[in-house]
Amino acid sequence: MVLSAKMRDALNAQMTFELQSAYEYFAMSAWYKAQNLEGFASFMKMHGIEEMQHAQKFYDYVFERMSEAEFGALKKPKAKYDSALDAMETAFKHELAVTKRIHDLVDLASKEKDKATEAFLQWFVTEQVEEEALVDEIVQRLKQVGDFAPGLFFLDREVAGRAQSGH
Ligand code: OFO
C-alpha cells in the first residue's frame, strides 16, 4: 500500500535528519581528531556511519511502500567544542531530539492508521534506548574524569575499544 502524503513527507524528513545526524557526528569526530583524542574520534565516526545506515533504512522503506524518496537540504554542522565533555553532551542532546522525532513519527503512523509504518518504526524506538544509554554512559565517565588529563587519555583508549566492538 502506498504511504499517505503526510506519512511519506514525515519519513523523508526523518531520512534527511538521519543524514544530518551523520554529518554532525562526522564533524564531531574531526574535532576529537584535532584534539588527538583518537578513541573518541573513531567512536563518533562509527556513530556517523550508523546514522547513514539509519537513513538508508528510511530510504528503502519509502520505496518498499511504493512512494518517492525526497532529500532535504543539510545544514553546516557545528565544528568547535569547548571540551571532550561538551561534544559528548551535544551528541546526547542530539540523540534525545532523535528519540522525540521517532516517537512523533509513531504517533503520526498511529493517527494515519498505518500499522506497517508503526511496526517499521519499532526498530528505531528500541535503537534509541540503546543509543541514549551508550552516549549517556560516556558523558558520565567524562564528568568523573573532569580535567584530569591522564584519566581522559585512559578513557579515550577505552572508548576506542567500544568503537571497534560497536558498543
Ligand atoms: Fe543516533 O539515531 Fe539514528 O535514528
mmCIF file of C-alpha atoms and ligand atoms in Angstrom:
data_model
loop_
_atom_site.group_PDB
_atom_site.id
_atom_site.type_symbol
_atom_site.label_atom_id
_atom_site.label_comp_id
_atom_site.label_asym_id
_atom_site.label_seq_id
_atom_site.Cartn_x
_atom_site.Cartn_y
_atom_site.Cartn_z
ATOM 1 C CA MET A 1 0.000 0.000 0.000
ATOM 2 C CA VAL A 2 1.241 3.490 -0.888
ATOM 3 C CA LEU A 3 2.106 5.784 2.042
ATOM 4 C CA SER A 4 -0.201 8.708 2.796
ATOM 5 C CA ALA A 5 1.347 12.022 1.649
ATOM 6 C CA LYS A 6 1.733 13.118 5.293
ATOM 7 C CA MET A 7 3.462 9.895 6.285
ATOM 8 C CA ARG A 8 5.720 9.921 3.221
ATOM 9 C CA ASP A 9 6.834 13.529 3.850
ATOM 10 C CA ALA A 10 7.494 12.821 7.541
ATOM 11 C CA LEU A 11 9.554 9.697 6.734
ATOM 12 C CA ASN A 12 11.526 11.599 4.090
ATOM 13 C CA ALA A 13 12.181 14.408 6.590
ATOM 14 C CA GLN A 14 13.492 11.814 9.041
ATOM 15 C CA MET A 15 15.725 10.313 6.344
ATOM 16 C CA THR A 16 17.279 13.777 5.886
ATOM 17 C CA PHE A 17 17.572 14.210 9.674
ATOM 18 C CA GLU A 18 19.470 10.908 9.949
ATOM 19 C CA LEU A 19 21.893 12.174 7.302
ATOM 20 C CA GLN A 20 22.179 15.441 9.248
ATOM 21 C CA SER A 21 22.983 13.363 12.358
ATOM 22 C CA ALA A 22 25.741 11.588 10.428
ATOM 23 C CA TYR A 23 27.055 14.977 9.316
ATOM 24 C CA GLU A 24 27.099 16.296 12.923
ATOM 25 C CA TYR A 25 28.880 13.184 14.209
ATOM 26 C CA PHE A 26 31.494 13.218 11.452
ATOM 27 C CA ALA A 27 32.216 16.875 12.305
ATOM 28 C CA MET A 28 32.477 15.903 15.996
ATOM 29 C CA SER A 29 34.830 13.091 15.020
ATOM 30 C CA ALA A 30 37.024 15.591 13.164
ATOM 31 C CA TRP A 31 37.061 17.874 16.233
ATOM 32 C CA TYR A 32 38.126 14.971 18.508
ATOM 33 C CA LYS A 33 40.806 14.011 15.991
ATOM 34 C CA ALA A 34 42.164 17.564 16.048
ATOM 35 C CA GLN A 35 42.469 17.223 19.865
ATOM 36 C CA ASN A 36 44.440 13.961 19.412
ATOM 37 C CA LEU A 37 41.604 12.019 21.023
ATOM 38 C CA GLU A 38 41.632 9.188 18.510
ATOM 39 C CA GLY A 39 39.354 6.883 20.506
ATOM 40 C CA PHE A 40 36.550 9.435 20.722
ATOM 41 C CA ALA A 41 37.180 10.292 17.053
ATOM 42 C CA SER A 42 36.626 6.663 15.943
ATOM 43 C CA PHE A 43 33.627 6.303 18.232
ATOM 44 C CA MET A 44 31.983 9.339 16.591
ATOM 45 C CA LYS A 45 32.923 8.195 13.105
ATOM 46 C CA MET A 46 31.292 4.802 13.754
ATOM 47 C CA HIS A 47 28.247 6.599 15.123
ATOM 48 C CA GLY A 48 28.096 8.717 11.952
ATOM 49 C CA ILE A 49 28.241 5.574 9.802
ATOM 50 C CA GLU A 50 25.372 4.081 11.838
ATOM 51 C CA GLU A 51 23.294 7.205 11.163
ATOM 52 C CA MET A 52 23.863 6.789 7.430
ATOM 53 C CA GLN A 53 22.581 3.223 7.772
ATOM 54 C CA HIS A 54 19.519 4.581 9.582
ATOM 55 C CA ALA A 55 18.916 6.981 6.659
ATOM 56 C CA GLN A 56 19.236 4.002 4.317
ATOM 57 C CA LYS A 57 16.536 2.114 6.258
ATOM 58 C CA PHE A 58 14.085 5.019 5.765
ATOM 59 C CA TYR A 59 15.060 5.260 2.094
ATOM 60 C CA ASP A 60 14.439 1.536 1.487
ATOM 61 C CA TYR A 61 11.188 1.579 3.426
ATOM 62 C CA VAL A 62 9.729 4.522 1.471
ATOM 63 C CA PHE A 63 10.425 2.629 -1.782
ATOM 64 C CA GLU A 64 9.002 -0.593 -0.359
ATOM 65 C CA ARG A 65 5.802 1.339 0.213
ATOM 66 C CA MET A 66 5.810 2.347 -3.453
ATOM 67 C CA SER A 67 6.395 6.008 -2.591
ATOM 68 C CA GLU A 68 9.013 8.556 -3.589
ATOM 69 C CA ALA A 69 12.102 9.355 -1.523
ATOM 70 C CA GLU A 70 12.854 13.075 -1.350
ATOM 71 C CA PHE A 71 16.055 14.539 0.089
ATOM 72 C CA GLY A 72 16.066 17.806 2.041
ATOM 73 C CA ALA A 73 18.979 20.230 2.498
ATOM 74 C CA LEU A 74 21.675 19.584 5.104
ATOM 75 C CA LYS A 75 22.922 22.298 7.463
ATOM 76 C CA LYS A 76 26.576 23.035 8.164
ATOM 77 C CA PRO A 77 27.467 21.061 11.291
ATOM 78 C CA LYS A 78 28.968 22.637 14.421
ATOM 79 C CA ALA A 79 32.743 22.437 14.134
ATOM 80 C CA LYS A 80 34.063 23.649 17.504
ATOM 81 C CA TYR A 81 33.509 22.409 21.042
ATOM 82 C CA ASP A 82 34.753 23.624 24.433
ATOM 83 C CA SER A 83 35.829 20.200 25.662
ATOM 84 C CA ALA A 84 35.516 16.440 25.128
ATOM 85 C CA LEU A 85 32.567 16.567 27.527
ATOM 86 C CA ASP A 86 30.885 19.436 25.662
ATOM 87 C CA ALA A 87 30.971 17.482 22.382
ATOM 88 C CA MET A 88 29.639 14.284 24.003
ATOM 89 C CA GLU A 89 26.864 16.214 25.798
ATOM 90 C CA THR A 90 25.904 17.753 22.450
ATOM 91 C CA ALA A 91 25.703 14.234 20.971
ATOM 92 C CA PHE A 92 23.490 13.158 23.881
ATOM 93 C CA LYS A 93 21.116 16.119 23.368
ATOM 94 C CA HIS A 94 21.021 15.303 19.670
ATOM 95 C CA GLU A 95 20.019 11.707 20.447
ATOM 96 C CA LEU A 96 17.219 12.978 22.719
ATOM 97 C CA ALA A 97 15.964 15.069 19.790
ATOM 98 C CA VAL A 98 16.088 11.972 17.539
ATOM 99 C CA THR A 99 14.078 9.982 20.094
ATOM 100 C CA LYS A 100 11.428 12.708 20.213
ATOM 101 C CA ARG A 101 11.209 12.726 16.409
ATOM 102 C CA ILE A 102 10.874 8.925 16.242
ATOM 103 C CA HIS A 103 8.121 8.968 18.876
ATOM 104 C CA ASP A 104 6.301 11.724 16.947
ATOM 105 C CA LEU A 105 6.525 9.550 13.819
ATOM 106 C CA VAL A 106 4.993 6.617 15.726
ATOM 107 C CA ASP A 107 2.160 8.928 16.836
ATOM 108 C CA LEU A 108 1.623 10.083 13.259
ATOM 109 C CA ALA A 109 1.616 6.478 11.959
ATOM 110 C CA SER A 110 -0.979 5.594 14.548
ATOM 111 C CA LYS A 111 -3.092 8.653 13.619
ATOM 112 C CA GLU A 112 -2.851 7.649 9.950
ATOM 113 C CA LYS A 113 -3.817 4.063 10.932
ATOM 114 C CA ASP A 114 -0.607 2.899 9.199
ATOM 115 C CA LYS A 115 0.189 -0.348 11.050
ATOM 116 C CA ALA A 116 3.120 -1.271 8.785
ATOM 117 C CA THR A 117 4.909 2.022 9.461
ATOM 118 C CA GLU A 118 4.266 1.654 13.189
ATOM 119 C CA ALA A 119 5.916 -1.786 13.044
ATOM 120 C CA PHE A 120 8.812 -0.449 10.938
ATOM 121 C CA LEU A 121 9.448 2.326 13.472
ATOM 122 C CA GLN A 122 9.650 -0.067 16.434
ATOM 123 C CA TRP A 123 13.246 -0.934 15.496
ATOM 124 C CA PHE A 124 14.145 2.756 15.888
ATOM 125 C CA VAL A 125 12.283 3.057 19.210
ATOM 126 C CA THR A 126 14.439 0.237 20.639
ATOM 127 C CA GLU A 127 17.618 1.509 18.991
ATOM 128 C CA GLN A 128 17.158 4.934 20.604
ATOM 129 C CA VAL A 129 17.024 3.392 24.101
ATOM 130 C CA GLU A 130 20.410 1.775 23.385
ATOM 131 C CA GLU A 131 21.955 4.877 21.819
ATOM 132 C CA GLU A 132 20.866 7.213 24.623
ATOM 133 C CA ALA A 133 22.231 4.822 27.271
ATOM 134 C CA LEU A 134 25.553 4.388 25.467
ATOM 135 C CA VAL A 135 26.211 8.108 24.959
ATOM 136 C CA ASP A 136 24.996 8.947 28.487
ATOM 137 C CA GLU A 137 27.420 6.417 29.957
ATOM 138 C CA ILE A 138 30.346 8.126 28.218
ATOM 139 C CA VAL A 139 29.081 11.571 29.332
ATOM 140 C CA GLN A 140 29.039 10.335 32.956
ATOM 141 C CA ARG A 141 32.568 8.904 32.644
ATOM 142 C CA LEU A 142 33.813 12.189 31.175
ATOM 143 C CA LYS A 143 32.273 14.055 34.120
ATOM 144 C CA GLN A 144 34.111 11.756 36.543
ATOM 145 C CA VAL A 145 37.412 12.330 34.747
ATOM 146 C CA GLY A 146 36.978 16.126 34.710
ATOM 147 C CA ASP A 147 40.217 17.964 33.841
ATOM 148 C CA PHE A 148 42.462 15.057 34.842
ATOM 149 C CA ALA A 149 44.475 14.578 31.609
ATOM 150 C CA PRO A 150 45.735 11.002 32.261
ATOM 151 C CA GLY A 151 42.127 9.982 33.018
ATOM 152 C CA LEU A 152 40.967 11.464 29.711
ATOM 153 C CA PHE A 153 43.748 9.612 27.863
ATOM 154 C CA PHE A 154 42.730 6.345 29.559
ATOM 155 C CA LEU A 155 39.046 6.886 28.716
ATOM 156 C CA ASP A 156 39.960 7.710 25.109
ATOM 157 C CA ARG A 157 41.596 4.287 24.771
ATOM 158 C CA GLU A 158 38.593 2.589 26.347
ATOM 159 C CA VAL A 159 36.183 4.367 24.008
ATOM 160 C CA ALA A 160 38.386 3.294 21.052
ATOM 161 C CA GLY A 161 37.662 -0.325 22.053
ATOM 162 C CA ARG A 162 33.925 0.458 22.136
ATOM 163 C CA ALA A 163 34.100 1.880 18.622
ATOM 164 C CA GLN A 164 35.673 -1.362 17.386
ATOM 165 C CA SER A 165 33.181 -3.658 19.092
ATOM 166 C CA GLY A 166 30.236 -1.448 18.062
ATOM 167 C CA HIS A 167 29.030 -0.948 21.701
HETATM 168 FE FE1 OFO B 1 21.520 8.008 16.658
HETATM 169 O O1 OFO B 1 19.867 7.741 15.841
HETATM 170 FE FE2 OFO B 1 19.556 7.473 14.114
HETATM 171 O O2 OFO B 1 17.779 7.048 14.396
#
